[in-house]
Amino acid sequence: PGSFPVNSSKLIKPIPGNLRRIYLYGGCLCPPHKGHLDLIADKVLELTGPNDKMIIGLEGDDMRHGFDSKNLITIINKFLELKKISDKVEVYITGSRNLNFPHLEVLRLVAKKMNLSYRDLITVIVGEDYTREGKLSSLNESIEFAEEENNIDIETDIMPRPESSILSSTNLERLLNDYNEQGKDDAVFDKKLKEFLPSVFISNPVIYNEIKDLLTKKESFSTLVL
């Protein structure tokens, strides 16, 4: 009850029933693993409003260490399809590095189309490694710039990511490179690869083999068939 001071109009939000929640996620995801994909699925469960969205911004091919972005998008879209959350997620390849973080670069592609404003509850999602690697200061600077550029307010959600976890794109890339260069035994490779893949890929042998081919760059698929 009563009035209270507000320093910025950006802090004034609609009542919860009319609030639009937007999640910004992304990075290199080169290659993507179940840590990335399961996080997407978990966060989408929080998007309960009819207009809520998760927007994923991905680095361009020049930052992907040779991993084709078309294959990456195919993998992500197949995961979204299998989890039945495609309607809540949009995936984009960002075309510049002005803001240094593809989570924010993607705003230039969607802000006008989605009519984003300070009335939306917008959250950029990053892993705990941003804290360990000292990236938060740079991220906050880019967030301030993006807020002013788009007249929006952005919060940050830092997701737990234990240092002891094997789930990293670096570890997955190393496994794939070893397989491609040294031709290791398929049975041994499959056992290790499945540690990096979400259960919806592993449970279907056809899907698993097609994802495996995409990751090992044996063949480029534009679609995956169930």
mmCIF file of C-alpha atoms in Angstrom:
data_model
loop_
_atom_site.group_PDB
_atom_site.id
_atom_site.type_symbol
_atom_site.label_atom_id
_atom_site.label_comp_id
_atom_site.label_asym_id
_atom_site.label_seq_id
_atom_site.Cartn_x
_atom_site.Cartn_y
_atom_site.Cartn_z
ATOM 1 C CA PRO A 1 0.000 0.000 0.000
ATOM 2 C CA GLY A 2 1.071 3.566 -0.537
ATOM 3 C CA SER A 3 3.524 5.021 -3.047
ATOM 4 C CA PHE A 4 7.234 4.297 -3.428
ATOM 5 C CA PRO A 5 10.017 5.930 -5.456
ATOM 6 C CA VAL A 6 11.257 4.321 -8.663
ATOM 7 C CA ASN A 7 14.568 5.473 -10.146
ATOM 8 C CA SER A 8 13.873 4.179 -13.647
ATOM 9 C CA SER A 9 10.789 3.518 -15.710
ATOM 10 C CA LYS A 10 12.480 0.269 -16.762
ATOM 11 C CA LEU A 11 11.769 -1.097 -13.284
ATOM 12 C CA ILE A 12 8.018 -0.820 -13.795
ATOM 13 C CA LYS A 13 6.703 -4.160 -15.018
ATOM 14 C CA PRO A 14 3.189 -5.340 -15.891
ATOM 15 C CA ILE A 15 1.319 -7.517 -13.435
ATOM 16 C CA PRO A 16 2.444 -11.191 -13.663
ATOM 17 C CA GLY A 17 -0.490 -12.304 -15.785
ATOM 18 C CA ASN A 18 0.461 -9.834 -18.515
ATOM 19 C CA LEU A 19 4.220 -10.218 -18.233
ATOM 20 C CA ARG A 20 6.198 -11.554 -21.199
ATOM 21 C CA ARG A 21 9.285 -13.500 -20.205
ATOM 22 C CA ILE A 22 12.208 -13.704 -22.650
ATOM 23 C CA TYR A 23 15.270 -15.871 -22.058
ATOM 24 C CA LEU A 24 18.495 -15.163 -23.957
ATOM 25 C CA TYR A 25 20.924 -18.055 -24.242
ATOM 26 C CA GLY A 26 23.793 -18.920 -26.527
ATOM 27 C CA GLY A 27 27.497 -19.022 -27.160
ATOM 28 C CA CYS A 28 29.691 -21.074 -29.402
ATOM 29 C CA LEU A 29 28.117 -24.433 -28.433
ATOM 30 C CA CYS A 30 30.855 -25.999 -30.478
ATOM 31 C CA PRO A 31 29.881 -28.815 -30.405
ATOM 32 C CA PRO A 32 26.661 -28.893 -28.361
ATOM 33 C CA HIS A 33 26.350 -31.427 -25.535
ATOM 34 C CA LYS A 34 23.647 -32.519 -23.116
ATOM 35 C CA GLY A 35 24.623 -29.793 -20.650
ATOM 36 C CA HIS A 36 23.616 -27.149 -23.212
ATOM 37 C CA LEU A 37 20.550 -29.006 -24.457
ATOM 38 C CA ASP A 38 19.142 -30.111 -21.116
ATOM 39 C CA LEU A 39 19.581 -26.566 -19.795
ATOM 40 C CA ILE A 40 17.487 -25.288 -22.713
ATOM 41 C CA ALA A 41 14.734 -27.808 -21.951
ATOM 42 C CA ASP A 42 14.789 -27.054 -18.209
ATOM 43 C CA LYS A 43 14.555 -23.289 -18.710
ATOM 44 C CA VAL A 44 11.780 -23.601 -21.307
ATOM 45 C CA LEU A 45 9.669 -25.299 -18.619
ATOM 46 C CA GLU A 46 9.694 -21.937 -16.806
ATOM 47 C CA LEU A 47 8.160 -20.183 -19.826
ATOM 48 C CA THR A 48 4.479 -20.547 -19.033
ATOM 49 C CA GLY A 49 3.026 -17.491 -20.779
ATOM 50 C CA PRO A 50 1.648 -17.800 -24.327
ATOM 51 C CA ASN A 51 4.162 -15.260 -25.660
ATOM 52 C CA ASP A 52 7.179 -16.321 -23.598
ATOM 53 C CA LYS A 53 10.252 -17.301 -25.629
ATOM 54 C CA MET A 54 13.813 -18.514 -25.389
ATOM 55 C CA ILE A 55 16.049 -16.870 -27.990
ATOM 56 C CA ILE A 56 19.316 -18.683 -28.737
ATOM 57 C CA GLY A 57 22.176 -16.750 -30.305
ATOM 58 C CA LEU A 58 25.051 -18.735 -31.812
ATOM 59 C CA GLU A 59 28.488 -17.648 -32.969
ATOM 60 C CA GLY A 60 29.092 -17.528 -36.722
ATOM 61 C CA ASP A 61 31.147 -20.185 -38.496
ATOM 62 C CA ASP A 62 34.337 -18.114 -38.175
ATOM 63 C CA MET A 63 34.219 -18.771 -34.426
ATOM 64 C CA ARG A 64 33.190 -22.424 -34.587
ATOM 65 C CA HIS A 65 36.558 -24.201 -34.921
ATOM 66 C CA GLY A 66 35.452 -25.872 -38.140
ATOM 67 C CA PHE A 67 32.135 -27.197 -36.819
ATOM 68 C CA ASP A 68 29.433 -26.332 -39.352
ATOM 69 C CA SER A 69 26.703 -24.109 -37.885
ATOM 70 C CA LYS A 70 24.113 -25.837 -40.101
ATOM 71 C CA ASN A 71 24.890 -29.122 -38.342
ATOM 72 C CA LEU A 72 24.655 -27.394 -34.975
ATOM 73 C CA ILE A 73 21.222 -25.959 -35.757
ATOM 74 C CA THR A 74 20.076 -29.365 -37.031
ATOM 75 C CA ILE A 75 21.100 -30.968 -33.735
ATOM 76 C CA ILE A 76 19.408 -28.281 -31.637
ATOM 77 C CA ASN A 77 16.208 -28.339 -33.702
ATOM 78 C CA LYS A 78 16.000 -32.128 -33.503
ATOM 79 C CA PHE A 79 16.346 -31.925 -29.729
ATOM 80 C CA LEU A 80 13.603 -29.267 -29.544
ATOM 81 C CA GLU A 81 11.358 -31.401 -31.734
ATOM 82 C CA LEU A 82 11.863 -34.546 -29.655
ATOM 83 C CA LYS A 83 11.224 -32.601 -26.432
ATOM 84 C CA LYS A 84 8.146 -30.942 -28.018
ATOM 85 C CA ILE A 85 9.316 -27.418 -27.193
ATOM 86 C CA SER A 86 10.030 -26.071 -30.695
ATOM 87 C CA ASP A 87 7.269 -23.470 -30.359
ATOM 88 C CA LYS A 88 9.012 -21.846 -27.392
ATOM 89 C CA VAL A 89 12.520 -21.508 -28.880
ATOM 90 C CA GLU A 90 14.027 -19.541 -31.765
ATOM 91 C CA VAL A 91 17.617 -20.135 -32.916
ATOM 92 C CA TYR A 92 19.771 -17.592 -34.792
ATOM 93 C CA ILE A 93 23.331 -17.284 -36.038
ATOM 94 C CA THR A 94 24.605 -13.856 -35.008
ATOM 95 C CA GLY A 95 26.486 -11.850 -37.614
ATOM 96 C CA SER A 96 28.690 -9.520 -35.575
ATOM 97 C CA ARG A 97 30.876 -9.324 -32.477
ATOM 98 C CA ASN A 98 30.051 -5.773 -31.392
ATOM 99 C CA LEU A 99 28.642 -6.868 -28.034
ATOM 100 C CA ASN A 100 31.078 -9.803 -27.618
ATOM 101 C CA PHE A 101 28.330 -12.179 -26.466
ATOM 102 C CA PRO A 102 25.990 -13.892 -28.955
ATOM 103 C CA HIS A 103 23.317 -14.019 -26.216
ATOM 104 C CA LEU A 104 23.131 -10.234 -26.633
ATOM 105 C CA GLU A 105 24.077 -9.933 -30.320
ATOM 106 C CA VAL A 106 20.888 -11.817 -31.133
ATOM 107 C CA LEU A 107 18.851 -8.892 -29.799
ATOM 108 C CA ARG A 108 19.705 -6.968 -32.957
ATOM 109 C CA LEU A 109 17.973 -9.656 -34.966
ATOM 110 C CA VAL A 110 14.822 -9.987 -32.867
ATOM 111 C CA ALA A 111 14.214 -6.772 -30.873
ATOM 112 C CA LYS A 112 12.215 -4.986 -33.536
ATOM 113 C CA LYS A 113 10.426 -8.113 -34.775
ATOM 114 C CA MET A 114 9.361 -9.043 -31.247
ATOM 115 C CA ASN A 115 8.698 -5.428 -30.238
ATOM 116 C CA LEU A 116 10.822 -5.835 -27.117
ATOM 117 C CA SER A 117 10.607 -3.100 -24.501
ATOM 118 C CA TYR A 118 11.350 -2.433 -20.839
ATOM 119 C CA ARG A 119 7.946 -3.977 -20.056
ATOM 120 C CA ASP A 120 9.358 -7.437 -20.838
ATOM 121 C CA LEU A 121 11.198 -9.509 -18.258
ATOM 122 C CA ILE A 122 14.374 -10.364 -20.170
ATOM 123 C CA THR A 123 17.029 -12.657 -18.706
ATOM 124 C CA VAL A 124 20.391 -13.642 -20.145
ATOM 125 C CA ILE A 125 21.406 -17.148 -19.062
ATOM 126 C CA VAL A 126 25.078 -18.011 -18.556
ATOM 127 C CA GLY A 127 27.021 -20.796 -16.887
ATOM 128 C CA GLU A 128 28.903 -20.594 -13.617
ATOM 129 C CA ASP A 129 32.136 -20.665 -15.631
ATOM 130 C CA TYR A 130 31.494 -16.985 -16.458
ATOM 131 C CA THR A 131 32.209 -16.248 -12.794
ATOM 132 C CA ARG A 132 35.286 -18.475 -12.612
ATOM 133 C CA GLU A 133 36.728 -17.099 -15.855
ATOM 134 C CA GLY A 134 36.117 -13.446 -14.954
ATOM 135 C CA LYS A 135 33.656 -12.783 -17.797
ATOM 136 C CA LEU A 136 30.903 -11.161 -15.733
ATOM 137 C CA SER A 137 32.375 -7.655 -15.795
ATOM 138 C CA SER A 138 32.584 -7.670 -19.594
ATOM 139 C CA LEU A 139 29.118 -9.232 -19.821
ATOM 140 C CA ASN A 140 27.634 -6.525 -17.596
ATOM 141 C CA GLU A 141 29.165 -3.806 -19.762
ATOM 142 C CA SER A 142 27.616 -5.361 -22.861
ATOM 143 C CA ILE A 143 24.282 -5.733 -21.071
ATOM 144 C CA GLU A 144 24.246 -2.018 -20.226
ATOM 145 C CA PHE A 145 24.903 -1.160 -23.869
ATOM 146 C CA ALA A 146 22.175 -3.539 -25.076
ATOM 147 C CA GLU A 147 19.702 -2.101 -22.556
ATOM 148 C CA GLU A 148 20.255 1.433 -23.783
ATOM 149 C CA GLU A 149 20.232 0.421 -27.445
ATOM 150 C CA ASN A 150 16.900 -1.415 -27.162
ATOM 151 C CA ASN A 151 15.197 0.403 -24.249
ATOM 152 C CA ILE A 152 14.984 -2.825 -22.267
ATOM 153 C CA ASP A 153 15.965 -4.148 -18.867
ATOM 154 C CA ILE A 154 18.084 -7.333 -18.731
ATOM 155 C CA GLU A 155 18.673 -9.572 -15.734
ATOM 156 C CA THR A 156 21.349 -12.273 -15.438
ATOM 157 C CA ASP A 157 20.756 -15.878 -14.383
ATOM 158 C CA ILE A 158 23.967 -17.768 -13.560
ATOM 159 C CA MET A 159 23.468 -21.512 -13.837
ATOM 160 C CA PRO A 160 25.503 -23.980 -11.718
ATOM 161 C CA ARG A 161 28.299 -25.703 -13.609
ATOM 162 C CA PRO A 162 30.685 -27.758 -11.440
ATOM 163 C CA GLU A 163 34.352 -27.569 -12.417
ATOM 164 C CA SER A 164 34.548 -31.345 -12.053
ATOM 165 C CA SER A 165 31.963 -31.944 -14.786
ATOM 166 C CA ILE A 166 33.213 -33.588 -17.988
ATOM 167 C CA LEU A 167 30.520 -31.746 -19.908
ATOM 168 C CA SER A 168 32.346 -29.164 -21.954
ATOM 169 C CA SER A 169 32.566 -28.495 -25.666
ATOM 170 C CA THR A 170 36.347 -28.732 -25.343
ATOM 171 C CA ASN A 171 36.160 -32.285 -23.991
ATOM 172 C CA LEU A 172 33.610 -33.319 -26.603
ATOM 173 C CA GLU A 173 35.666 -31.778 -29.411
ATOM 174 C CA ARG A 174 38.751 -33.626 -28.168
ATOM 175 C CA LEU A 175 36.839 -36.922 -28.160
ATOM 176 C CA LEU A 176 35.570 -36.325 -31.710
ATOM 177 C CA ASN A 177 38.993 -35.308 -33.005
ATOM 178 C CA ASP A 178 40.603 -38.418 -31.515
ATOM 179 C CA TYR A 179 37.975 -40.585 -33.166
ATOM 180 C CA ASN A 180 38.377 -38.926 -36.567
ATOM 181 C CA GLU A 181 42.171 -38.875 -36.532
ATOM 182 C CA GLN A 182 42.946 -42.179 -34.868
ATOM 183 C CA GLY A 183 39.961 -44.333 -35.837
ATOM 184 C CA LYS A 184 39.321 -45.627 -32.338
ATOM 185 C CA ASP A 185 37.082 -48.615 -31.695
ATOM 186 C CA ASP A 186 33.410 -47.750 -32.264
ATOM 187 C CA ALA A 187 32.198 -49.519 -29.131
ATOM 188 C CA VAL A 188 34.605 -47.559 -26.913
ATOM 189 C CA PHE A 189 33.811 -44.305 -28.717
ATOM 190 C CA ASP A 190 30.044 -44.840 -28.487
ATOM 191 C CA LYS A 191 30.243 -45.412 -24.746
ATOM 192 C CA LYS A 192 32.140 -42.138 -24.241
ATOM 193 C CA LEU A 193 30.029 -40.168 -26.728
ATOM 194 C CA LYS A 194 26.803 -41.133 -24.969
ATOM 195 C CA GLU A 195 28.093 -39.417 -21.832
ATOM 196 C CA PHE A 196 27.773 -36.132 -23.762
ATOM 197 C CA LEU A 197 24.349 -36.681 -25.331
ATOM 198 C CA PRO A 198 20.841 -36.145 -23.915
ATOM 199 C CA SER A 199 18.705 -39.215 -23.331
ATOM 200 C CA VAL A 200 16.305 -38.382 -26.194
ATOM 201 C CA PHE A 201 19.169 -38.957 -28.643
ATOM 202 C CA ILE A 202 20.483 -42.102 -27.011
ATOM 203 C CA SER A 203 17.115 -43.852 -26.650
ATOM 204 C CA ASN A 204 16.530 -44.005 -30.414
ATOM 205 C CA PRO A 205 19.312 -45.872 -32.307
ATOM 206 C CA VAL A 206 18.446 -44.208 -35.624
ATOM 207 C CA ILE A 207 18.595 -40.720 -34.135
ATOM 208 C CA TYR A 208 21.757 -41.584 -32.204
ATOM 209 C CA ASN A 209 23.602 -42.708 -35.344
ATOM 210 C CA GLU A 210 22.549 -39.621 -37.279
ATOM 211 C CA ILE A 211 23.660 -37.309 -34.457
ATOM 212 C CA LYS A 212 26.918 -39.251 -34.274
ATOM 213 C CA ASP A 213 27.457 -38.727 -38.021
ATOM 214 C CA LEU A 214 26.779 -35.000 -37.665
ATOM 215 C CA LEU A 215 29.208 -34.649 -34.784
ATOM 216 C CA THR A 216 31.961 -36.640 -36.454
ATOM 217 C CA LYS A 217 31.365 -34.700 -39.694
ATOM 218 C CA LYS A 218 30.983 -37.863 -41.741
ATOM 219 C CA GLU A 219 27.967 -36.430 -43.492
ATOM 220 C CA SER A 220 25.958 -33.210 -43.469
ATOM 221 C CA PHE A 221 22.221 -33.604 -42.886
ATOM 222 C CA SER A 222 19.655 -30.862 -43.536
ATOM 223 C CA THR A 223 17.002 -32.858 -41.668
ATOM 224 C CA LEU A 224 16.838 -35.841 -39.376
ATOM 225 C CA VAL A 225 14.109 -38.432 -39.855
ATOM 226 C CA LEU A 226 12.594 -40.307 -36.926
#
